[in-house]
Amino acid sequence: MKYYSTNKEAFIVSLQEAVVKGLAPDRGLYMPERIARLPQKFFDGMMDLSLQGISKTVAEAFFGEDIPKEKLDAIVGDTLSFEIPLKKVEDGIYVLELFHGPTFAFKDVGARFMARMLSHFVKEKQEEVNVLVATSGDTGSAVANGFLGVEGIRVFVLYPSGKVSDMQEAQFTTLGQNIVALEVDGTFDDCQALVKSAFMDDELNKRIKLTSANSINVARFLPQSFYYFWAYAQLVRQTQFTKMVISVPSGNLGNLTAGLFAKRMGLPVDRFIAANNRNDVFREYLQTGQYNPRASVQTIANAMDVGAPSNFDRILDLYGHSHKAITNDISSFRYSDEEISTAIKNVYIESGYLLDPHGACAYLALKEGKRSDETAIFLATAHPAKFKETVEASTGAPIQVPDALAAYMQHKKQSIPLPNDFDLFKKKLIGRS
């Protein structure tokens, strides 16, 4: 399958080129030339399939023309070596727990898949690749751990100093080996801008091979569609329903975009809700039709602290730039830190279920936006223990931190301070590549 740029000013490329380049030369994001609609027999037989079985079918629809089935199945199986359970929280509302992977966050799916796919392509071409990733929290840890020790690949993680939790920071600053953590004096948007500028710098790209592991990379965001199909399969097993709505914590919009791709492939989801914290650029677009990116503000749901979401361009392209078509499928709500904290407390008291700040935001959006005839799923994108201080302050009760997560805090931090300056960032890349 071929991939085109959302800006329509770059050459159409192969999957391998799209993955290795990450960002198109015209600054657009790569999109597959077509989205295959899965046959009805797949949905009819889904109840008898495992997470890996469902995901292998979806992966083949995207990547089967470019990677041999045996290799692609191995990539999927190796990626999804953990559970993604759907649990009932209250009548009509279910949670999809996406935090059972190695770094306890939903990005383990996309990051592990991309690491294995990129490794496959790198081995074929026998070249070294430098992976750039900007993170507001969980992306950095998922990518760093997914690529840790992979031969021929060096990873540079850029993160905003003082704006990620201690647990998140420990997961990508203590690894060493082929992982370099750059602590940027700025916001997530500054980190993302540095990464995009690197791809546009001709001199830099002539000297070293660069790719991105943010959700701008097709190998990162497309695999996130797997678990939307798995959520549906589990819901069918657990209850009878007529309409399904899914609430997604939304920052850079990669997770939501993956869900929209799943819908386009035939997943019987009626609509989506984009849950925003105070960084609600996307909600404002849905309400007004005007997109006005701005500097992000810091919140307790820090992975959603994005003021210029990259995947907005993919959503526009997917819907032919039709605001009406987009709002037919997506609504959105915004919540403050205080509202998110209160939701964590109330759900814990009423049902015993413990939410992280991002899942709490998605839960609130369901409570406000769910219709009476809908059965609802919200995504819990990170383990509550990754936000220990916030969650404990909300509930007034201590959290048990999983041993594998606590182990990260025992290692020495290895980060490099970096001003928000592209020239210095460029020198760092050249000097360490």
CSV table of C-alpha atoms in Angstrom, one decimal:
chain,number,residue,atom,x,y,z
A,1,MET,CA,0.0,0.0,0.0
A,2,LYS,CA,1.1,3.5,-0.7
A,3,TYR,CA,1.0,6.5,1.7
A,4,TYR,CA,0.4,10.1,0.9
A,5,SER,CA,0.9,13.4,2.8
A,6,THR,CA,-2.0,15.3,4.3
A,7,ASN,CA,-0.5,18.4,2.8
A,8,LYS,CA,-0.6,16.8,-0.7
A,9,GLU,CA,2.7,18.3,-1.8
A,10,ALA,CA,5.0,15.4,-1.3
A,11,PHE,CA,5.5,12.2,-3.3
A,12,ILE,CA,3.5,9.1,-2.5
A,13,VAL,CA,5.7,6.6,-0.7
A,14,SER,CA,5.8,3.0,0.4
A,15,LEU,CA,5.1,1.8,4.0
A,16,GLN,CA,8.8,1.4,4.6
A,17,GLU,CA,9.5,5.0,3.5
A,18,ALA,CA,6.6,6.3,5.6
A,19,VAL,CA,7.8,4.6,8.7
A,20,VAL,CA,11.4,5.4,8.3
A,21,LYS,CA,10.8,9.1,7.4
A,22,GLY,CA,8.0,9.6,10.0
A,23,LEU,CA,7.1,13.0,8.7
A,24,ALA,CA,6.6,13.9,5.0
A,25,PRO,CA,8.9,16.4,3.4
A,26,ASP,CA,6.1,18.9,3.1
A,27,ARG,CA,5.5,18.7,6.9
A,28,GLY,CA,2.3,16.7,6.3
A,29,LEU,CA,1.4,13.4,8.0
A,30,TYR,CA,1.3,10.2,6.1
A,31,MET,CA,-2.0,8.5,5.4
A,32,PRO,CA,-2.7,5.2,3.8
A,33,GLU,CA,-4.1,5.5,0.3
A,34,ARG,CA,-7.1,3.4,1.3
A,35,ILE,CA,-8.8,2.0,4.4
A,36,ALA,CA,-10.0,-1.5,3.9
A,37,ARG,CA,-13.5,-2.3,5.2
A,38,LEU,CA,-13.3,-5.6,7.1
A,39,PRO,CA,-15.8,-8.3,6.0
A,40,GLN,CA,-18.9,-9.0,8.1
A,41,LYS,CA,-17.8,-12.6,8.7
A,42,PHE,CA,-14.8,-11.1,10.7
A,43,PHE,CA,-17.3,-9.4,13.0
A,44,ASP,CA,-19.6,-12.4,13.2
A,45,GLY,CA,-16.7,-14.6,14.3
A,46,MET,CA,-14.9,-12.1,16.5
A,47,MET,CA,-16.4,-13.6,19.7
A,48,ASP,CA,-14.2,-16.7,19.2
A,49,LEU,CA,-11.0,-14.7,18.6
A,50,SER,CA,-8.3,-13.6,21.0
A,51,LEU,CA,-6.8,-10.1,21.2
A,52,GLN,CA,-3.9,-11.3,19.1
A,53,GLY,CA,-6.2,-13.0,16.6
A,54,ILE,CA,-8.3,-9.9,16.1
A,55,SER,CA,-5.2,-7.7,15.9
A,56,LYS,CA,-3.6,-9.9,13.3
A,57,THR,CA,-6.6,-9.5,11.0
A,58,VAL,CA,-6.6,-5.7,11.4
A,59,ALA,CA,-2.8,-5.5,11.0
A,60,GLU,CA,-3.1,-7.5,7.7
A,61,ALA,CA,-5.6,-5.0,6.4
A,62,PHE,CA,-3.1,-2.2,6.9
A,63,PHE,CA,0.3,-3.8,6.4
A,64,GLY,CA,-0.3,-7.2,4.7
A,65,GLU,CA,0.7,-6.0,1.2
A,66,ASP,CA,4.1,-4.9,2.5
A,67,ILE,CA,5.2,-7.4,5.2
A,68,PRO,CA,5.0,-11.2,4.9
A,69,LYS,CA,2.1,-12.6,6.9
A,70,GLU,CA,4.4,-14.8,9.1
A,71,LYS,CA,6.6,-11.8,10.0
A,72,LEU,CA,3.6,-9.5,10.6
A,73,ASP,CA,1.9,-12.1,12.8
A,74,ALA,CA,5.1,-12.4,14.8
A,75,ILE,CA,5.3,-8.6,15.2
A,76,VAL,CA,1.6,-8.5,16.4
A,77,GLY,CA,2.1,-11.4,18.8
A,78,ASP,CA,5.3,-10.1,20.3
A,79,THR,CA,3.7,-6.6,20.7
A,80,LEU,CA,0.6,-7.8,22.5
A,81,SER,CA,2.1,-10.0,25.2
A,82,PHE,CA,-0.3,-8.5,27.8
A,83,GLU,CA,-4.0,-8.3,28.5
A,84,ILE,CA,-6.3,-5.4,27.7
A,85,PRO,CA,-9.4,-6.2,29.7
A,86,LEU,CA,-12.8,-4.5,29.6
A,87,LYS,CA,-14.4,-4.0,33.0
A,88,LYS,CA,-17.8,-2.8,34.1
A,89,VAL,CA,-17.7,0.3,36.3
A,90,GLU,CA,-21.4,1.0,36.6
A,91,ASP,CA,-24.6,0.3,34.7
A,92,GLY,CA,-24.1,1.1,31.1
A,93,ILE,CA,-20.4,2.2,31.5
A,94,TYR,CA,-17.4,0.1,30.9
A,95,VAL,CA,-13.6,0.8,31.1
A,96,LEU,CA,-11.0,-0.5,28.7
A,97,GLU,CA,-7.8,-0.9,30.7
A,98,LEU,CA,-4.9,-0.1,28.5
A,99,PHE,CA,-2.2,0.0,31.2
A,100,HIS,CA,-1.2,-3.7,31.6
A,101,GLY,CA,1.9,-3.4,29.3
A,102,PRO,CA,5.5,-3.0,30.4
A,103,THR,CA,5.3,0.7,31.1
A,104,PHE,CA,1.7,0.7,32.4
A,105,ALA,CA,0.3,3.0,29.7
A,106,PHE,CA,-1.7,2.6,26.4
A,107,LYS,CA,1.2,3.7,24.3
A,108,ASP,CA,2.9,0.3,24.9
A,109,VAL,CA,0.8,-1.0,22.0
A,110,GLY,CA,1.9,1.5,19.4
A,111,ALA,CA,5.4,1.9,20.6
A,112,ARG,CA,6.2,-1.8,20.8
A,113,PHE,CA,4.6,-2.4,17.4
A,114,MET,CA,6.6,0.4,15.8
A,115,ALA,CA,9.9,-0.7,17.4
A,116,ARG,CA,9.4,-4.2,15.9
A,117,MET,CA,8.4,-2.9,12.5
A,118,LEU,CA,11.2,-0.4,12.3
A,119,SER,CA,13.7,-3.0,13.4
A,120,HIS,CA,12.4,-5.2,10.5
A,121,PHE,CA,13.0,-2.5,8.0
A,122,VAL,CA,16.4,-1.4,9.4
A,123,LYS,CA,17.7,-5.0,9.2
A,124,GLU,CA,16.5,-5.2,5.6
A,125,LYS,CA,18.4,-2.0,4.6
A,126,GLN,CA,21.3,-2.5,7.1
A,127,GLU,CA,21.3,1.2,8.2
A,128,GLU,CA,21.3,3.0,11.5
A,129,VAL,CA,18.3,5.1,12.4
A,130,ASN,CA,17.8,7.9,15.0
A,131,VAL,CA,14.4,7.9,16.5
A,132,LEU,CA,13.1,11.3,17.8
A,133,VAL,CA,10.1,11.4,20.2
A,134,ALA,CA,8.6,14.3,22.1
A,135,THR,CA,6.7,13.3,25.2
A,136,SER,CA,4.3,14.9,27.7
A,137,GLY,CA,4.5,11.8,29.8
A,138,ASP,CA,3.8,8.2,28.7
A,139,THR,CA,5.0,8.3,25.1
A,140,GLY,CA,8.6,8.7,26.2
A,141,SER,CA,8.5,5.7,28.5
A,142,ALA,CA,6.7,3.4,26.1
A,143,VAL,CA,9.0,4.3,23.2
A,144,ALA,CA,12.2,4.1,25.2
A,145,ASN,CA,11.3,0.7,26.6
A,146,GLY,CA,10.0,-0.5,23.3
A,147,PHE,CA,13.3,0.3,21.5
A,148,LEU,CA,15.6,-0.4,24.4
A,149,GLY,CA,18.6,-2.5,23.2
A,150,VAL,CA,17.3,-2.7,19.6
A,151,GLU,CA,20.4,-2.9,17.4
A,152,GLY,CA,20.9,-0.1,14.8
A,153,ILE,CA,18.5,2.3,16.5
A,154,ARG,CA,19.2,5.2,18.8
A,155,VAL,CA,16.3,7.0,20.6
A,156,PHE,CA,16.2,10.6,21.6
A,157,VAL,CA,13.4,11.4,24.1
A,158,LEU,CA,12.6,15.1,24.4
A,159,TYR,CA,10.4,16.1,27.4
A,160,PRO,CA,9.4,19.3,29.2
A,161,SER,CA,11.4,19.8,32.4
A,162,GLY,CA,9.3,19.7,35.5
A,163,LYS,CA,6.1,18.8,33.6
A,164,VAL,CA,6.0,15.1,33.8
A,165,SER,CA,5.4,12.9,36.9
A,166,ASP,CA,8.5,11.5,38.7
A,167,MET,CA,7.3,8.0,37.8
A,168,GLN,CA,7.0,8.8,34.1
A,169,GLU,CA,10.4,10.6,34.1
A,170,ALA,CA,12.1,7.6,35.7
A,171,GLN,CA,10.8,5.3,33.0
A,172,PHE,CA,12.8,6.9,30.3
A,173,THR,CA,15.7,8.7,32.0
A,174,THR,CA,17.2,5.7,33.8
A,175,LEU,CA,17.6,3.3,30.9
A,176,GLY,CA,20.9,4.3,29.3
A,177,GLN,CA,22.1,2.1,26.4
A,178,ASN,CA,20.6,3.4,23.2
A,179,ILE,CA,18.2,5.8,24.9
A,180,VAL,CA,19.1,9.5,25.3
A,181,ALA,CA,16.8,11.7,27.4
A,182,LEU,CA,16.8,15.4,26.6
A,183,GLU,CA,15.2,17.6,29.3
A,184,VAL,CA,13.9,20.6,27.5
A,185,ASP,CA,13.3,24.0,29.1
A,186,GLY,CA,9.8,24.5,27.8
A,187,THR,CA,6.5,22.8,27.1
A,188,PHE,CA,5.5,19.7,25.3
A,189,ASP,CA,4.6,21.8,22.3
A,190,ASP,CA,8.2,23.2,22.3
A,191,CYS,CA,9.5,19.6,22.3
A,192,GLN,CA,7.3,18.6,19.4
A,193,ALA,CA,8.3,21.7,17.5
A,194,LEU,CA,12.0,20.8,17.9
A,195,VAL,CA,11.3,17.3,16.5
A,196,LYS,CA,9.4,18.7,13.5
A,197,SER,CA,12.1,21.2,12.8
A,198,ALA,CA,14.7,18.4,12.8
A,199,PHE,CA,12.8,16.6,10.1
A,200,MET,CA,12.7,19.8,8.0
A,201,ASP,CA,16.5,20.6,8.3
A,202,ASP,CA,18.2,19.5,5.1
A,203,GLU,CA,21.7,19.5,6.4
A,204,LEU,CA,20.7,17.4,9.4
A,205,ASN,CA,18.9,14.9,7.3
A,206,LYS,CA,21.8,14.5,5.0
A,207,ARG,CA,24.1,13.7,7.9
A,208,ILE,CA,21.9,11.3,9.9
A,209,LYS,CA,18.8,9.1,9.3
A,210,LEU,CA,15.9,10.4,11.3
A,211,THR,CA,12.4,9.1,12.1
A,212,SER,CA,9.7,9.9,14.6
A,213,ALA,CA,8.1,7.7,17.2
A,214,ASN,CA,5.3,10.1,18.1
A,215,SER,CA,1.8,9.3,16.8
A,216,ILE,CA,2.7,11.3,13.7
A,217,ASN,CA,4.3,8.0,12.6
A,218,VAL,CA,1.9,5.6,10.9
A,219,ALA,CA,3.5,2.6,12.6
A,220,ARG,CA,2.7,4.2,16.0
A,221,PHE,CA,-0.9,5.2,15.6
A,222,LEU,CA,-2.4,2.7,13.3
A,223,PRO,CA,-1.8,-0.3,15.7
A,224,GLN,CA,-3.8,1.6,18.3
A,225,SER,CA,-6.9,0.6,16.3
A,226,PHE,CA,-6.4,-3.0,17.4
A,227,TYR,CA,-7.8,-2.5,20.9
A,228,TYR,CA,-11.0,-0.8,19.7
A,229,PHE,CA,-12.0,-4.0,18.0
A,230,TRP,CA,-11.1,-6.0,21.1
A,231,ALA,CA,-13.2,-3.7,23.2
A,232,TYR,CA,-16.2,-4.3,21.0
A,233,ALA,CA,-15.6,-8.1,21.1
A,234,GLN,CA,-15.5,-8.1,24.9
A,235,LEU,CA,-18.6,-5.9,25.2
A,236,VAL,CA,-20.6,-8.2,23.1
A,237,ARG,CA,-19.5,-11.1,25.4
A,238,GLN,CA,-20.5,-9.2,28.5
A,239,THR,CA,-23.8,-7.5,27.7
A,240,GLN,CA,-26.5,-6.8,25.1
A,241,PHE,CA,-26.6,-3.4,23.6
A,242,THR,CA,-27.8,-1.5,20.5
A,243,LYS,CA,-25.5,1.5,20.3
A,244,MET,CA,-21.9,1.9,21.5
A,245,VAL,CA,-20.1,5.2,22.3
A,246,ILE,CA,-16.4,5.5,23.2
A,247,SER,CA,-14.9,8.3,25.2
A,248,VAL,CA,-11.2,8.9,24.5
A,249,PRO,CA,-8.8,11.1,26.6
A,250,SER,CA,-7.5,13.4,23.9
A,251,GLY,CA,-4.2,15.3,23.7
A,252,ASN,CA,-2.3,14.8,20.4
A,253,LEU,CA,-5.4,13.0,19.0
A,254,GLY,CA,-3.5,9.9,17.9
A,255,ASN,CA,-5.6,7.6,20.0
A,256,LEU,CA,-8.9,9.2,18.8
A,257,THR,CA,-7.7,9.0,15.2
A,258,ALA,CA,-7.0,5.3,15.5
A,259,GLY,CA,-10.6,4.8,16.8
A,260,LEU,CA,-11.9,6.8,13.8
A,261,PHE,CA,-9.9,4.5,11.5
A,262,ALA,CA,-11.5,1.5,13.2
A,263,LYS,CA,-14.9,2.9,12.6
A,264,ARG,CA,-14.1,3.5,8.9
A,265,MET,CA,-13.0,-0.2,8.8
A,266,GLY,CA,-16.5,-1.2,9.9
A,267,LEU,CA,-16.3,-1.3,13.7
A,268,PRO,CA,-19.9,-0.8,14.8
A,269,VAL,CA,-19.3,2.2,17.1
A,270,ASP,CA,-22.0,4.8,16.9
A,271,ARG,CA,-19.8,7.8,17.8
A,272,PHE,CA,-16.8,9.1,19.8
A,273,ILE,CA,-16.4,11.6,22.6
A,274,ALA,CA,-13.1,13.5,22.8
A,275,ALA,CA,-12.4,14.2,26.5
A,276,ASN,CA,-10.2,17.4,27.0
A,277,ASN,CA,-8.6,18.9,30.0
A,278,ARG,CA,-8.0,22.7,29.9
A,279,ASN,CA,-6.1,22.3,26.7
A,280,ASP,CA,-9.3,22.2,24.6
A,281,VAL,CA,-8.3,23.3,21.2
A,282,PHE,CA,-10.0,20.4,19.5
A,283,ARG,CA,-13.3,21.0,21.5
A,284,GLU,CA,-13.3,24.6,20.4
A,285,TYR,CA,-12.9,23.5,16.8
A,286,LEU,CA,-15.9,21.1,17.1
A,287,GLN,CA,-18.0,23.9,18.5
A,288,THR,CA,-17.0,26.7,16.2
A,289,GLY,CA,-15.3,25.3,13.1
A,290,GLN,CA,-12.2,27.3,13.9
A,291,TYR,CA,-8.9,25.7,14.7
A,292,ASN,CA,-6.7,28.0,16.9
A,293,PRO,CA,-3.7,26.2,18.3
A,294,ARG,CA,-2.0,27.8,21.3
A,295,ALA,CA,0.6,27.2,24.0
A,296,SER,CA,-0.4,24.3,26.2
A,297,VAL,CA,-1.1,24.8,30.0
A,298,GLN,CA,0.0,22.3,32.6
A,299,THR,CA,-2.7,20.1,34.2
A,300,ILE,CA,-2.8,16.9,36.4
A,301,ALA,CA,-3.7,15.0,33.2
A,302,ASN,CA,-0.4,15.9,31.7
A,303,ALA,CA,-0.3,13.5,28.8
A,304,MET,CA,-3.2,15.6,27.4
A,305,ASP,CA,-1.4,18.9,27.8
A,306,VAL,CA,-1.2,19.6,24.0
A,307,GLY,CA,-2.0,22.9,22.5
A,308,ALA,CA,-1.3,22.0,18.8
A,309,PRO,CA,-2.4,18.4,18.3
A,310,SER,CA,-0.6,16.9,15.3
A,311,ASN,CA,-3.2,14.4,14.4
A,312,PHE,CA,-5.8,17.0,13.9
A,313,ASP,CA,-4.6,17.1,10.3
A,314,ARG,CA,-5.3,13.4,9.9
A,315,ILE,CA,-8.8,13.8,11.2
A,316,LEU,CA,-9.4,16.7,8.7
A,317,ASP,CA,-8.1,14.5,5.9
A,318,LEU,CA,-10.1,11.5,6.9
A,319,TYR,CA,-13.3,13.5,6.7
A,320,GLY,CA,-12.5,15.6,3.7
A,321,HIS,CA,-12.2,18.7,5.8
A,322,SER,CA,-15.9,18.6,6.5
A,323,HIS,CA,-16.7,20.1,9.9
A,324,LYS,CA,-20.2,18.8,9.7
A,325,ALA,CA,-19.0,15.2,9.0
A,326,ILE,CA,-16.5,15.4,11.9
A,327,THR,CA,-19.1,16.7,14.4
A,328,ASN,CA,-21.5,13.9,13.3
A,329,ASP,CA,-19.0,11.4,14.7
A,330,ILE,CA,-17.3,13.3,17.5
A,331,SER,CA,-18.4,15.5,20.4
A,332,SER,CA,-16.2,16.9,23.1
A,333,PHE,CA,-16.2,18.1,26.7
A,334,ARG,CA,-13.6,19.9,28.8
A,335,TYR,CA,-12.7,19.5,32.5
A,336,SER,CA,-10.6,21.3,35.1
A,337,ASP,CA,-8.1,19.8,37.5
A,338,GLU,CA,-10.6,20.2,40.3
A,339,GLU,CA,-13.3,18.3,38.3
A,340,ILE,CA,-10.9,15.5,37.4
A,341,SER,CA,-9.8,15.1,41.0
A,342,THR,CA,-13.3,15.0,42.3
A,343,ALA,CA,-14.2,12.4,39.7
A,344,ILE,CA,-11.3,10.2,40.9
A,345,LYS,CA,-12.6,10.5,44.5
A,346,ASN,CA,-16.3,9.9,43.7
A,347,VAL,CA,-15.8,6.9,41.5
A,348,TYR,CA,-13.5,5.3,44.1
A,349,ILE,CA,-16.0,5.9,46.9
A,350,GLU,CA,-19.1,4.7,44.8
A,351,SER,CA,-17.7,1.7,42.9
A,352,GLY,CA,-14.2,1.0,44.4
A,353,TYR,CA,-12.7,1.6,40.9
A,354,LEU,CA,-9.5,3.6,40.9
A,355,LEU,CA,-9.0,6.0,38.0
A,356,ASP,CA,-6.0,7.9,36.7
A,357,PRO,CA,-6.5,11.6,35.8
A,358,HIS,CA,-6.8,10.8,32.1
A,359,GLY,CA,-9.3,8.0,32.5
A,360,ALA,CA,-11.2,10.3,35.0
A,361,CYS,CA,-11.5,12.9,32.3
A,362,ALA,CA,-12.9,10.4,29.8
A,363,TYR,CA,-15.3,9.1,32.4
A,364,LEU,CA,-16.6,12.6,33.1
A,365,ALA,CA,-17.2,13.1,29.4
A,366,LEU,CA,-19.2,10.0,29.2
A,367,LYS,CA,-21.3,11.0,32.2
A,368,GLU,CA,-22.1,14.3,30.6
A,369,GLY,CA,-22.3,13.2,26.9
A,370,LYS,CA,-23.8,9.6,27.0
A,371,ARG,CA,-27.3,9.2,25.7
A,372,SER,CA,-29.9,7.0,27.3
A,373,ASP,CA,-29.9,4.4,24.6
A,374,GLU,CA,-26.1,4.0,24.5
A,375,THR,CA,-23.7,1.6,26.1
A,376,ALA,CA,-20.5,3.4,26.9
A,377,ILE,CA,-16.8,2.6,27.0
A,378,PHE,CA,-14.1,4.9,28.2
A,379,LEU,CA,-10.3,4.4,27.8
A,380,ALA,CA,-8.1,4.2,30.9
A,381,THR,CA,-4.8,5.1,29.4
A,382,ALA,CA,-2.4,4.8,32.3
A,383,HIS,CA,-2.1,3.0,35.6
A,384,PRO,CA,-3.2,5.2,38.6
A,385,ALA,CA,0.1,4.5,40.3
A,386,LYS,CA,1.9,6.6,37.6
A,387,PHE,CA,0.2,9.6,39.2
A,388,LYS,CA,0.5,8.4,42.7
A,389,GLU,CA,0.5,11.9,44.4
A,390,THR,CA,-2.5,13.2,42.5
A,391,VAL,CA,-4.6,10.1,42.9
A,392,GLU,CA,-3.8,9.7,46.6
A,393,ALA,CA,-4.6,13.4,47.2
A,394,SER,CA,-7.9,12.9,45.4
A,395,THR,CA,-9.0,9.7,47.2
A,396,GLY,CA,-7.3,10.2,50.6
A,397,ALA,CA,-6.1,6.5,50.4
A,398,PRO,CA,-2.7,5.1,49.6
A,399,ILE,CA,-2.0,3.4,46.3
A,400,GLN,CA,-0.1,0.1,45.9
A,401,VAL,CA,2.5,0.6,43.3
A,402,PRO,CA,3.2,-2.5,41.1
A,403,ASP,CA,6.7,-3.8,41.8
A,404,ALA,CA,7.7,-3.5,38.1
A,405,LEU,CA,6.7,0.1,38.1
A,406,ALA,CA,8.4,0.9,41.5
A,407,ALA,CA,11.7,-0.6,40.2
A,408,TYR,CA,12.2,2.3,37.8
A,409,MET,CA,12.5,4.7,40.8
A,410,GLN,CA,15.5,2.8,42.1
A,411,HIS,CA,17.8,3.7,39.2
A,412,LYS,CA,19.9,6.8,38.6
A,413,LYS,CA,18.5,9.6,36.4
A,414,GLN,CA,20.5,10.1,33.2
A,415,SER,CA,19.1,13.2,31.4
A,416,ILE,CA,20.7,16.0,29.5
A,417,PRO,CA,19.4,19.6,30.1
A,418,LEU,CA,18.6,21.4,26.8
A,419,PRO,CA,17.4,25.0,26.2
A,420,ASN,CA,14.5,25.4,23.8
A,421,ASP,CA,16.9,26.1,21.0
A,422,PHE,CA,17.0,24.2,17.7
A,423,ASP,CA,20.6,24.9,16.9
A,424,LEU,CA,21.7,23.4,20.2
A,425,PHE,CA,19.4,20.4,19.7
A,426,LYS,CA,20.8,19.9,16.2
A,427,LYS,CA,24.4,19.9,17.6
A,428,LYS,CA,23.4,17.3,20.2
A,429,LEU,CA,21.9,15.0,17.6
A,430,ILE,CA,25.0,15.3,15.3
A,431,GLY,CA,27.4,14.9,18.2
A,432,ARG,CA,25.8,11.7,19.6
A,433,SER,CA,24.8,10.0,16.4
